[in-house]
């Protein structure tokens, strides 16, 4: 386990705060998977990457990016070695727990208009009540036009909220509920308006709802039916913030897993030499709900872009080339772990728990209760990762996701390993994971970036 004695000081320590400030500003701007892909493409092109379709063939040193349905982004630098000798993948996810609007969300009752939601990913539902929420996403109109929406992030813009029940009346109604049911799924409804339309129309029964529809039509050109073909997400409003008198931490929504996504993206953007192995940064979607669908890691997109790279570097392709490439490859499942909180340390095995400010966390296996649903990294591969991290002077630690019978969780590692890729989990530890305001150490963030950069360039 490598840990520098000076930690925050020295020449290396001076880089932590400027790097973290860039990350903090990025987090404030990017709150959905589509927004991450859009901003990622801008950064990629500024740093010499070109869309895959603009190449007829690839050669060592070429910088390429692939986009899958505006929810996956892949950046690759073709290395010196033949791809069939293996690729170095760093795979993170850019989706986060949130509230999605239902297909038919709007209704009016008691002179108020609400929108119904369905939560996405594992959340403590009560944490989402009585906080300011912003609306992000897209609406695909019947005409084919796709309208982008971002409302609630600027000071002059309205926000939305889920009004909680006052404590004076909550004793029986909520007090006897279990923690996970204090706010129930169907009670996650967003307050959106209270002024009736001024247009006289006897056929309009819900006049306040009609006023909201008029506003949506005026601002975004959408009808009520267009909600059916929309992807609209409610996320915590506001900017990422420094935490503590010493400003040593960052608090923000979506650090699971955008802290890994940003650091892996930044690391590959800053590679100036031609790596020995082809380096790939893969920003995936749908991890929080099982990596399903055409943009989740269980899709064939990794096989697709890897096969395309093989064909464009070698001038031919067959399935065995792909299988050989994957089997010889290495991957980092770049996802967060939990950092031990002294207030709740009873859920941890302290000897095997990550600490805030002790570097990036290396996790041999995740899963729950008997390692169910895990990739258990090979000992030889763990030793290889230890070696390159130590040689690269990366501060790192090991950590598990709580006590054996306490709970647990999973990552994309098992899906990468299923393809034959040597895989291990590595990312920073968080406090308050899956809450609307997650906390990460700036020291850990910087050494996560260092770890990924070392891996991209390793032999």
Tab-separated table of N, CA and C in Angstrom, residues 257-420:
chain	number	residue	atom	x	y	z
A	257	UNK	N	-21.221	8.209	-10.676
A	257	UNK	CA	-19.829	7.832	-10.792
A	257	UNK	C	-19.082	8.871	-11.621
A	258	UNK	N	-19.570	10.122	-11.587
A	258	UNK	CA	-18.941	11.109	-12.460
A	258	UNK	C	-17.563	11.521	-11.969
A	259	UNK	N	-17.250	11.239	-10.713
A	259	UNK	CA	-15.882	11.482	-10.260
A	259	UNK	C	-14.918	10.565	-10.999
A	260	UNK	N	-15.316	9.321	-11.234
A	260	UNK	CA	-14.471	8.393	-11.999
A	260	UNK	C	-14.536	8.697	-13.492
A	261	UNK	N	-15.716	9.062	-13.967
A	261	UNK	CA	-15.863	9.381	-15.387
A	261	UNK	C	-15.012	10.593	-15.757
A	262	UNK	N	-15.055	11.632	-14.925
A	262	UNK	CA	-14.272	12.836	-15.222
A	262	UNK	C	-12.776	12.551	-15.152
A	263	UNK	N	-12.332	11.854	-14.106
A	263	UNK	CA	-10.898	11.605	-13.952
A	263	UNK	C	-10.367	10.677	-15.037
A	264	UNK	N	-11.167	9.697	-15.456
A	264	UNK	CA	-10.714	8.812	-16.541
A	264	UNK	C	-10.694	9.548	-17.877
A	265	UNK	N	-11.664	10.451	-18.082
A	265	UNK	CA	-11.674	11.277	-19.291
A	265	UNK	C	-10.486	12.226	-19.303
A	266	UNK	N	-10.290	12.914	-18.205
A	266	UNK	CA	-9.182	13.879	-18.105
A	266	UNK	C	-7.833	13.178	-18.313
A	267	UNK	N	-7.699	11.986	-17.758
A	267	UNK	CA	-6.431	11.256	-17.866
A	267	UNK	C	-6.097	10.908	-19.308
A	268	UNK	N	-7.080	10.437	-20.077
A	268	UNK	CA	-6.782	10.059	-21.468
A	268	UNK	C	-6.589	11.294	-22.346
A	269	UNK	N	-7.268	12.393	-22.009
A	269	UNK	CA	-7.086	13.627	-22.777
A	269	UNK	C	-5.669	14.170	-22.642
A	270	UNK	N	-5.030	13.884	-21.519
A	270	UNK	CA	-3.718	14.472	-21.240
A	270	UNK	C	-2.551	13.564	-21.624
A	271	UNK	N	-2.833	12.439	-22.274
A	271	UNK	CA	-1.752	11.574	-22.758
A	271	UNK	C	-1.163	12.189	-24.032
A	272	UNK	N	0.120	12.486	-24.000
A	272	UNK	CA	0.772	13.130	-25.149
A	272	UNK	C	1.630	12.159	-25.956
A	273	UNK	N	2.082	11.078	-25.321
A	273	UNK	CA	2.888	10.085	-26.036
A	273	UNK	C	1.978	8.997	-26.616
A	274	UNK	N	2.539	8.113	-27.418
A	274	UNK	CA	1.779	6.972	-27.931
A	274	UNK	C	1.917	5.832	-26.932
A	275	UNK	N	0.837	5.405	-26.284
A	275	UNK	CA	0.953	4.337	-25.288
A	275	UNK	C	1.329	3.011	-25.938
A	276	UNK	N	1.896	2.112	-25.138
A	276	UNK	CA	2.247	0.781	-25.644
A	276	UNK	C	0.977	0.026	-26.014
A	277	UNK	N	0.041	-0.029	-25.084
A	277	UNK	CA	-1.250	-0.666	-25.325
A	277	UNK	C	-2.246	0.385	-25.818
A	278	UNK	N	-3.168	-0.011	-26.660
A	278	UNK	CA	-4.255	0.900	-27.031
A	278	UNK	C	-5.048	1.245	-25.777
A	279	UNK	N	-5.229	2.543	-25.531
A	279	UNK	CA	-5.910	3.029	-24.330
A	279	UNK	C	-7.341	3.412	-24.674
A	280	UNK	N	-8.285	2.943	-23.861
A	280	UNK	CA	-9.704	3.207	-24.111
A	280	UNK	C	-10.371	3.722	-22.842
A	281	UNK	N	-11.034	4.851	-22.950
A	281	UNK	CA	-11.899	5.395	-21.901
A	281	UNK	C	-13.340	5.170	-22.339
A	282	UNK	N	-14.076	4.355	-21.602
A	282	UNK	CA	-15.454	4.000	-21.957
A	282	UNK	C	-16.385	4.555	-20.886
A	283	UNK	N	-17.236	5.498	-21.280
A	283	UNK	CA	-18.212	6.115	-20.379
A	283	UNK	C	-19.579	5.518	-20.687
A	284	UNK	N	-20.051	4.661	-19.797
A	284	UNK	CA	-21.251	3.859	-20.044
A	284	UNK	C	-22.469	4.428	-19.320
A	285	UNK	N	-23.609	3.870	-19.627
A	285	UNK	CA	-24.898	4.288	-19.074
A	285	UNK	C	-25.547	3.103	-18.353
A	286	UNK	N	-26.605	3.376	-17.616
A	286	UNK	CA	-27.514	2.379	-17.034
A	286	UNK	C	-26.891	1.485	-15.953
A	287	UNK	N	-25.724	1.851	-15.419
A	287	UNK	CA	-25.119	1.020	-14.376
A	287	UNK	C	-25.997	0.959	-13.137
A	288	UNK	N	-26.637	2.075	-12.817
A	288	UNK	CA	-27.424	2.137	-11.584
A	288	UNK	C	-28.657	1.238	-11.612
A	289	UNK	N	-29.033	0.749	-12.779
A	289	UNK	CA	-30.193	-0.149	-12.860
A	289	UNK	C	-29.820	-1.497	-13.481
A	290	UNK	N	-28.533	-1.850	-13.400
A	290	UNK	CA	-28.126	-3.174	-13.845
A	290	UNK	C	-27.400	-3.237	-15.169
A	291	UNK	N	-27.022	-2.076	-15.725
A	291	UNK	CA	-26.283	-2.023	-17.007
A	291	UNK	C	-27.057	-2.652	-18.154
A	292	UNK	N	-28.375	-2.501	-18.124
A	292	UNK	CA	-29.239	-3.075	-19.151
A	292	UNK	C	-29.432	-2.104	-20.313
A	293	UNK	N	-30.146	-2.569	-21.350
A	293	UNK	CA	-30.472	-1.715	-22.483
A	293	UNK	C	-29.318	-1.560	-23.456
A	294	UNK	N	-29.582	-0.832	-24.531
A	294	UNK	CA	-28.591	-0.695	-25.606
A	294	UNK	C	-27.442	0.232	-25.245
A	295	UNK	N	-27.567	0.978	-24.138
A	295	UNK	CA	-26.477	1.860	-23.715
A	295	UNK	C	-25.835	1.403	-22.410
A	296	UNK	N	-26.307	0.280	-21.862
A	296	UNK	CA	-25.676	-0.309	-20.693
A	296	UNK	C	-24.546	-1.236	-21.101
A	297	UNK	N	-23.717	-1.616	-20.144
A	297	UNK	CA	-22.540	-2.410	-20.481
A	297	UNK	C	-22.881	-3.842	-20.872
A	298	UNK	N	-24.106	-4.278	-20.618
A	298	UNK	CA	-24.494	-5.611	-21.071
A	298	UNK	C	-24.853	-5.635	-22.560
A	299	UNK	N	-24.884	-4.472	-23.195
A	299	UNK	CA	-25.108	-4.431	-24.640
A	299	UNK	C	-23.835	-4.855	-25.367
A	300	UNK	N	-23.893	-4.895	-26.689
A	300	UNK	CA	-22.742	-5.303	-27.502
A	300	UNK	C	-21.891	-4.123	-27.962
A	301	UNK	N	-22.073	-2.951	-27.356
A	301	UNK	CA	-21.359	-1.783	-27.862
A	301	UNK	C	-19.845	-1.919	-27.696
A	302	UNK	N	-19.388	-2.513	-26.587
A	302	UNK	CA	-17.946	-2.691	-26.409
A	302	UNK	C	-17.384	-3.590	-27.504
A	303	UNK	N	-18.103	-4.665	-27.825
A	303	UNK	CA	-17.671	-5.537	-28.925
A	303	UNK	C	-17.678	-4.790	-30.256
A	304	UNK	N	-18.686	-3.921	-30.421
A	304	UNK	CA	-18.819	-3.178	-31.681
A	304	UNK	C	-17.625	-2.259	-31.917
A	305	UNK	N	-17.316	-1.402	-30.936
A	305	UNK	CA	-16.234	-0.441	-31.207
A	305	UNK	C	-14.865	-1.114	-31.170
A	306	UNK	N	-14.718	-2.169	-30.369
A	306	UNK	CA	-13.450	-2.904	-30.377
A	306	UNK	C	-13.247	-3.596	-31.724
A	307	UNK	N	-14.318	-4.194	-32.251
A	307	UNK	CA	-14.241	-4.813	-33.576
A	307	UNK	C	-13.924	-3.808	-34.664
A	308	UNK	N	-14.500	-2.615	-34.548
A	308	UNK	CA	-14.225	-1.566	-35.531
A	308	UNK	C	-12.758	-1.148	-35.481
A	309	UNK	N	-12.210	-1.044	-34.268
A	309	UNK	CA	-10.789	-0.684	-34.153
A	309	UNK	C	-9.898	-1.765	-34.756
A	310	UNK	N	-10.264	-3.020	-34.540
A	310	UNK	CA	-9.495	-4.114	-35.137
A	310	UNK	C	-9.520	-4.039	-36.661
A	311	UNK	N	-10.701	-3.847	-37.216
A	311	UNK	CA	-10.849	-3.819	-38.675
A	311	UNK	C	-10.080	-2.655	-39.287
A	312	UNK	N	-10.109	-1.495	-38.623
A	312	UNK	CA	-9.465	-0.314	-39.191
A	312	UNK	C	-7.956	-0.274	-38.947
A	313	UNK	N	-7.462	-1.073	-38.021
A	313	UNK	CA	-6.008	-1.140	-37.835
A	313	UNK	C	-5.384	-2.271	-38.645
A	314	UNK	N	-6.148	-3.354	-38.872
A	314	UNK	CA	-5.574	-4.537	-39.514
A	314	UNK	C	-6.089	-4.765	-40.934
A	315	UNK	N	-7.133	-4.031	-41.321
A	315	UNK	CA	-7.665	-4.176	-42.670
A	315	UNK	C	-8.508	-5.412	-42.877
A	316	UNK	N	-8.799	-6.127	-41.815
A	316	UNK	CA	-9.648	-7.318	-41.892
A	316	UNK	C	-10.233	-7.569	-40.508
A	317	UNK	N	-11.216	-8.461	-40.453
A	317	UNK	CA	-11.828	-8.772	-39.157
A	317	UNK	C	-12.498	-10.136	-39.203
A	318	UNK	N	-12.305	-10.897	-38.121
A	318	UNK	CA	-13.128	-12.080	-37.886
A	318	UNK	C	-13.286	-12.235	-36.371
A	319	UNK	N	-14.255	-13.033	-35.976
A	319	UNK	CA	-14.645	-13.087	-34.568
A	319	UNK	C	-13.506	-13.506	-33.648
A	320	UNK	N	-12.667	-14.418	-34.099
A	320	UNK	CA	-11.579	-14.886	-33.237
A	320	UNK	C	-10.601	-13.766	-32.909
A	321	UNK	N	-10.445	-12.806	-33.823
A	321	UNK	CA	-9.594	-11.650	-33.535
A	321	UNK	C	-10.153	-10.868	-32.347
A	322	UNK	N	-11.467	-10.690	-32.339
A	322	UNK	CA	-12.109	-9.966	-31.245
A	322	UNK	C	-11.971	-10.731	-29.934
A	323	UNK	N	-12.253	-12.020	-29.974
A	323	UNK	CA	-12.163	-12.833	-28.757
A	323	UNK	C	-10.736	-12.812	-28.192
A	324	UNK	N	-9.754	-12.941	-29.072
A	324	UNK	CA	-8.354	-12.931	-28.638
A	324	UNK	C	-7.987	-11.582	-28.021
A	325	UNK	N	-8.447	-10.520	-28.650
A	325	UNK	CA	-8.172	-9.172	-28.140
A	325	UNK	C	-8.730	-8.993	-26.737
A	326	UNK	N	-9.998	-9.353	-26.550
A	326	UNK	CA	-10.637	-9.181	-25.248
A	326	UNK	C	-9.961	-10.042	-24.191
A	327	UNK	N	-9.628	-11.280	-24.551
A	327	UNK	CA	-9.035	-12.191	-23.570
A	327	UNK	C	-7.648	-11.733	-23.133
A	328	UNK	N	-6.960	-10.997	-23.985
A	328	UNK	CA	-5.632	-10.480	-23.644
A	328	UNK	C	-5.681	-9.086	-23.026
A	329	UNK	N	-6.874	-8.536	-22.857
A	329	UNK	CA	-7.016	-7.152	-22.400
A	329	UNK	C	-7.093	-7.055	-20.880
A	330	UNK	N	-6.894	-5.835	-20.413
A	330	UNK	CA	-7.030	-5.517	-18.986
A	330	UNK	C	-8.008	-4.356	-18.848
A	331	UNK	N	-8.707	-4.323	-17.717
A	331	UNK	CA	-9.667	-3.236	-17.497
A	331	UNK	C	-9.664	-2.789	-16.047
A	332	UNK	N	-9.941	-1.514	-15.872
A	332	UNK	CA	-10.301	-0.967	-14.572
A	332	UNK	C	-11.788	-0.662	-14.606
A	333	UNK	N	-12.536	-1.291	-13.725
A	333	UNK	CA	-13.920	-0.889	-13.503
A	333	UNK	C	-13.847	0.319	-12.587
A	334	UNK	N	-13.945	1.491	-13.174
A	334	UNK	CA	-13.683	2.719	-12.416
A	334	UNK	C	-14.978	3.209	-11.785
A	335	UNK	N	-15.174	2.755	-10.568
A	335	UNK	CA	-16.386	3.108	-9.825
A	335	UNK	C	-16.004	3.421	-8.382
A	336	UNK	N	-16.870	4.141	-7.720
A	336	UNK	CA	-16.595	4.581	-6.354
A	336	UNK	C	-16.787	3.446	-5.355
A	337	UNK	N	-16.198	3.620	-4.194
A	337	UNK	CA	-16.429	2.739	-3.057
A	337	UNK	C	-16.957	3.598	-1.917
A	338	UNK	N	-17.229	2.979	-0.797
A	338	UNK	CA	-17.709	3.727	0.362
A	338	UNK	C	-16.522	4.048	1.261
A	339	UNK	N	-16.470	5.278	1.761
A	339	UNK	CA	-15.471	5.655	2.754
A	339	UNK	C	-16.107	5.564	4.138
A	340	UNK	N	-15.348	5.096	5.100
A	340	UNK	CA	-15.890	4.884	6.441
A	340	UNK	C	-16.177	6.217	7.121
A	341	UNK	N	-17.384	6.350	7.627
A	341	UNK	CA	-17.839	7.535	8.352
A	341	UNK	C	-17.825	7.194	9.840
A	342	UNK	N	-17.133	7.974	10.682
A	342	UNK	CA	-17.074	7.642	12.111
A	342	UNK	C	-18.440	7.618	12.788
A	343	UNK	N	-19.413	8.307	12.220
A	343	UNK	CA	-20.756	8.304	12.802
A	343	UNK	C	-21.428	6.954	12.598
A	344	UNK	N	-21.137	6.305	11.471
A	344	UNK	CA	-21.787	5.037	11.122
A	344	UNK	C	-20.763	3.913	10.942
A	345	UNK	N	-19.706	3.927	11.724
A	345	UNK	CA	-18.633	2.955	11.507
A	345	UNK	C	-19.049	1.524	11.840
A	346	UNK	N	-20.173	1.349	12.510
A	346	UNK	CA	-20.631	0.012	12.871
A	346	UNK	C	-20.973	-0.874	11.695
A	347	UNK	N	-21.201	-0.295	10.510
A	347	UNK	CA	-21.542	-1.118	9.338
A	347	UNK	C	-20.294	-1.584	8.593
A	348	UNK	N	-19.117	-1.182	9.078
A	348	UNK	CA	-17.867	-1.501	8.382
A	348	UNK	C	-17.006	-2.472	9.180
A	349	UNK	N	-16.193	-3.222	8.465
A	349	UNK	CA	-15.038	-3.907	9.032
A	349	UNK	C	-13.884	-2.921	8.899
A	350	UNK	N	-13.543	-2.248	9.994
A	350	UNK	CA	-12.607	-1.123	9.934
A	350	UNK	C	-11.268	-1.502	9.313
A	351	UNK	N	-10.848	-2.741	9.490
A	351	UNK	CA	-9.560	-3.179	8.958
A	351	UNK	C	-9.578	-3.284	7.435
A	352	UNK	N	-10.776	-3.394	6.875
A	352	UNK	CA	-10.913	-3.550	5.424
A	352	UNK	C	-11.802	-2.467	4.820
A	353	UNK	N	-11.792	-1.292	5.432
A	353	UNK	CA	-12.619	-0.187	4.954
A	353	UNK	C	-11.740	0.956	4.468
A	354	UNK	N	-12.221	1.670	3.468
A	354	UNK	CA	-11.496	2.821	2.930
A	354	UNK	C	-11.677	4.036	3.828
A	355	UNK	N	-10.679	4.904	3.838
A	355	UNK	CA	-10.730	6.140	4.601
A	355	UNK	C	-10.651	7.344	3.666
A	356	UNK	N	-11.343	8.397	4.027
A	356	UNK	CA	-11.270	9.647	3.273
A	356	UNK	C	-9.849	10.197	3.353
A	357	UNK	N	-9.305	10.592	2.200
A	357	UNK	CA	-7.996	11.220	2.179
A	357	UNK	C	-6.816	10.274	2.193
A	358	UNK	N	-7.067	8.986	1.944
A	358	UNK	CA	-5.969	8.012	1.916
A	358	UNK	C	-5.711	7.461	0.520
A	359	UNK	N	-6.272	8.099	-0.482
A	359	UNK	CA	-5.995	7.705	-1.856
A	359	UNK	C	-7.097	6.902	-2.499
A	360	UNK	N	-6.856	6.534	-3.764
A	360	UNK	CA	-7.826	5.769	-4.539
A	360	UNK	C	-7.981	4.379	-3.915
A	361	UNK	N	-9.182	3.801	-4.043
A	361	UNK	CA	-9.495	2.533	-3.379
A	361	UNK	C	-9.451	1.386	-4.383
A	362	UNK	N	-8.640	0.386	-4.076
A	362	UNK	CA	-8.533	-0.829	-4.877
A	362	UNK	C	-9.444	-1.883	-4.254
A	363	UNK	N	-10.377	-2.430	-5.051
A	363	UNK	CA	-11.364	-3.374	-4.535
A	363	UNK	C	-11.297	-4.671	-5.330
A	364	UNK	N	-10.812	-5.730	-4.692
A	364	UNK	CA	-10.647	-7.013	-5.382
A	364	UNK	C	-11.993	-7.616	-5.760
A	365	UNK	N	-12.970	-7.487	-4.877
A	365	UNK	CA	-14.308	-8.013	-5.170
A	365	UNK	C	-15.359	-7.141	-4.497
A	366	UNK	N	-16.524	-7.082	-5.110
A	366	UNK	CA	-17.673	-6.378	-4.534
A	366	UNK	C	-18.718	-7.432	-4.163
A	367	UNK	N	-19.954	-7.258	-4.619
A	367	UNK	CA	-20.983	-8.253	-4.345
A	367	UNK	C	-21.565	-8.110	-2.955
A	368	UNK	N	-22.313	-9.117	-2.538
A	368	UNK	CA	-22.988	-9.080	-1.245
A	368	UNK	C	-23.205	-10.491	-0.732
A	369	UNK	N	-23.056	-10.654	0.576
A	369	UNK	CA	-23.401	-11.905	1.259
A	369	UNK	C	-22.899	-13.145	0.514
A	370	UNK	N	-21.642	-13.435	0.681
A	370	UNK	CA	-21.067	-14.568	-0.025
A	370	UNK	C	-20.561	-14.212	-1.399
A	371	UNK	N	-20.209	-12.936	-1.601
A	371	UNK	CA	-19.656	-12.439	-2.871
A	371	UNK	C	-20.628	-12.606	-4.039
A	372	UNK	N	-21.907	-12.624	-3.769
A	372	UNK	CA	-22.886	-12.797	-4.841
A	372	UNK	C	-22.833	-11.621	-5.809
A	373	UNK	N	-22.799	-11.915	-7.103
A	373	UNK	CA	-22.824	-10.880	-8.130
A	373	UNK	C	-21.535	-10.094	-8.239
A	374	UNK	N	-20.412	-10.765	-8.089
A	374	UNK	CA	-19.143	-10.043	-8.123
A	374	UNK	C	-18.221	-10.566	-9.218
A	375	UNK	N	-17.264	-9.715	-9.580
A	375	UNK	CA	-16.059	-10.166	-10.274
A	375	UNK	C	-14.990	-10.258	-9.196
A	376	UNK	N	-14.407	-11.392	-9.006
A	376	UNK	CA	-13.335	-11.550	-8.021
A	376	UNK	C	-12.021	-11.544	-8.789
A	377	UNK	N	-11.333	-10.404	-8.759
A	377	UNK	CA	-10.130	-10.230	-9.581
A	377	UNK	C	-9.063	-11.269	-9.245
A	378	UNK	N	-8.388	-11.782	-10.279
A	378	UNK	CA	-7.313	-12.752	-10.082
A	378	UNK	C	-6.179	-12.136	-9.268
A	379	UNK	N	-5.573	-12.957	-8.410
A	379	UNK	CA	-4.472	-12.484	-7.573
A	379	UNK	C	-3.334	-11.907	-8.411
A	380	UNK	N	-3.036	-12.570	-9.534
A	380	UNK	CA	-1.943	-12.108	-10.394
A	380	UNK	C	-2.230	-10.717	-10.959
A	381	UNK	N	-3.501	-10.463	-11.277
A	381	UNK	CA	-3.855	-9.159	-11.832
A	381	UNK	C	-3.805	-8.077	-10.752
A	382	UNK	N	-4.232	-8.431	-9.546
A	382	UNK	CA	-4.149	-7.472	-8.439
A	382	UNK	C	-2.691	-7.083	-8.198
A	383	UNK	N	-1.802	-8.064	-8.262
A	383	UNK	CA	-0.375	-7.784	-8.068
A	383	UNK	C	0.159	-6.851	-9.155
A	384	UNK	N	-0.288	-7.057	-10.391
A	384	UNK	CA	0.126	-6.186	-11.497
A	384	UNK	C	-0.329	-4.745	-11.243
A	385	UNK	N	-1.574	-4.577	-10.819
A	385	UNK	CA	-2.095	-3.228	-10.559
A	385	UNK	C	-1.332	-2.580	-9.409
A	386	UNK	N	-1.084	-3.326	-8.340
A	386	UNK	CA	-0.288	-2.790	-7.230
A	386	UNK	C	1.057	-2.279	-7.734
A	387	UNK	N	1.688	-3.071	-8.571
A	387	UNK	CA	3.026	-2.733	-9.070
A	387	UNK	C	3.020	-1.419	-9.844
A	388	UNK	N	2.087	-1.268	-10.791
A	388	UNK	CA	2.108	-0.049	-11.615
A	388	UNK	C	1.681	1.178	-10.806
A	389	UNK	N	0.798	0.999	-9.823
A	389	UNK	CA	0.406	2.129	-8.977
A	389	UNK	C	1.578	2.574	-8.114
A	390	UNK	N	2.299	1.617	-7.550
A	390	UNK	CA	3.461	1.965	-6.728
A	390	UNK	C	4.553	2.628	-7.559
A	391	UNK	N	4.798	2.095	-8.748
A	391	UNK	CA	5.812	2.688	-9.620
A	391	UNK	C	5.408	4.092	-10.062
A	392	UNK	N	4.106	4.315	-10.205
A	392	UNK	CA	3.617	5.634	-10.598
A	392	UNK	C	3.399	6.585	-9.444
A	393	UNK	N	3.780	6.159	-8.231
A	393	UNK	CA	3.638	6.964	-7.015
A	393	UNK	C	2.201	7.435	-6.815
A	394	UNK	N	1.280	6.509	-7.003
A	394	UNK	CA	-0.139	6.764	-6.748
A	394	UNK	C	-0.453	6.354	-5.315
A	395	UNK	N	-1.099	7.219	-4.562
A	395	UNK	CA	-1.528	6.863	-3.212
A	395	UNK	C	-2.802	6.031	-3.306
A	396	UNK	N	-2.754	4.838	-2.745
A	396	UNK	CA	-3.892	3.938	-2.869
A	396	UNK	C	-4.103	3.173	-1.568
A	397	UNK	N	-5.278	2.592	-1.449
A	397	UNK	CA	-5.658	1.804	-0.285
A	397	UNK	C	-6.605	0.711	-0.755
A	398	UNK	N	-6.908	-0.229	0.113
A	398	UNK	CA	-7.926	-1.222	-0.214
A	398	UNK	C	-9.182	-0.925	0.585
A	399	UNK	N	-10.304	-1.384	0.083
A	399	UNK	CA	-11.555	-1.160	0.795
A	399	UNK	C	-12.646	-2.082	0.300
A	400	UNK	N	-13.511	-2.480	1.213
A	400	UNK	CA	-14.646	-3.329	0.877
A	400	UNK	C	-15.934	-2.549	1.151
A	401	UNK	N	-17.039	-3.049	0.603
A	401	UNK	CA	-18.318	-2.351	0.742
A	401	UNK	C	-19.074	-2.863	1.966
A	402	UNK	N	-18.548	-2.542	3.164
A	402	UNK	CA	-19.229	-2.870	4.403
A	402	UNK	C	-18.944	-4.263	4.926
A	403	UNK	N	-19.538	-4.572	6.089
A	403	UNK	CA	-19.398	-5.892	6.698
A	403	UNK	C	-20.034	-6.960	5.816
A	404	UNK	N	-19.617	-8.195	6.045
A	404	UNK	CA	-20.019	-9.304	5.181
A	404	UNK	C	-21.533	-9.439	5.061
A	405	UNK	N	-22.258	-9.411	6.163
A	405	UNK	CA	-23.708	-9.617	6.116
A	405	UNK	C	-24.504	-8.318	6.213
A	406	UNK	N	-23.818	-7.191	6.049
A	406	UNK	CA	-24.489	-5.900	6.215
A	406	UNK	C	-25.209	-5.451	4.952
A	407	UNK	N	-24.659	-5.775	3.797
A	407	UNK	CA	-25.242	-5.313	2.536
A	407	UNK	C	-24.291	-5.599	1.408
A	408	UNK	N	-23.993	-4.587	0.620
A	408	UNK	CA	-23.063	-4.765	-0.489
A	408	UNK	C	-23.548	-4.057	-1.733
A	409	UNK	N	-22.911	-4.357	-2.846
A	409	UNK	CA	-23.278	-3.718	-4.105
A	409	UNK	C	-22.446	-4.275	-5.234
A	410	UNK	N	-22.766	-3.846	-6.442
A	410	UNK	CA	-22.059	-4.343	-7.616
A	410	UNK	C	-21.678	-3.221	-8.552
A	411	UNK	N	-20.831	-3.544	-9.521
A	411	UNK	CA	-20.353	-2.581	-10.510
A	411	UNK	C	-20.395	-3.239	-11.890
A	412	UNK	N	-19.787	-2.572	-12.870
A	412	UNK	CA	-19.729	-3.147	-14.221
A	412	UNK	C	-18.636	-4.199	-14.349
A	413	UNK	N	-17.859	-4.411	-13.298
A	413	UNK	CA	-16.702	-5.311	-13.387
A	413	UNK	C	-17.080	-6.703	-13.863
A	414	UNK	N	-18.196	-7.231	-13.367
A	414	UNK	CA	-18.552	-8.612	-13.726
A	414	UNK	C	-18.896	-8.738	-15.207
A	415	UNK	N	-19.408	-7.677	-15.822
A	415	UNK	CA	-19.744	-7.730	-17.249
A	415	UNK	C	-18.483	-7.667	-18.116
A	416	UNK	N	-17.496	-6.903	-17.670
A	416	UNK	CA	-16.208	-6.873	-18.372
A	416	UNK	C	-15.503	-8.220	-18.244
A	417	UNK	N	-15.520	-8.776	-17.037
A	417	UNK	CA	-14.865	-10.062	-16.807
A	417	UNK	C	-15.528	-11.177	-17.607
A	418	UNK	N	-16.833	-11.066	-17.825
A	418	UNK	CA	-17.556	-12.073	-18.610
A	418	UNK	C	-16.994	-12.181	-20.029
A	419	UNK	N	-16.434	-11.091	-20.534
A	419	UNK	CA	-15.842	-11.082	-21.877
A	419	UNK	C	-14.423	-11.641	-21.889
A	420	UNK	N	-13.917	-11.987	-20.707
A	420	UNK	CA	-12.560	-12.511	-20.610
A	420	UNK	C	-11.521	-11.468	-20.262
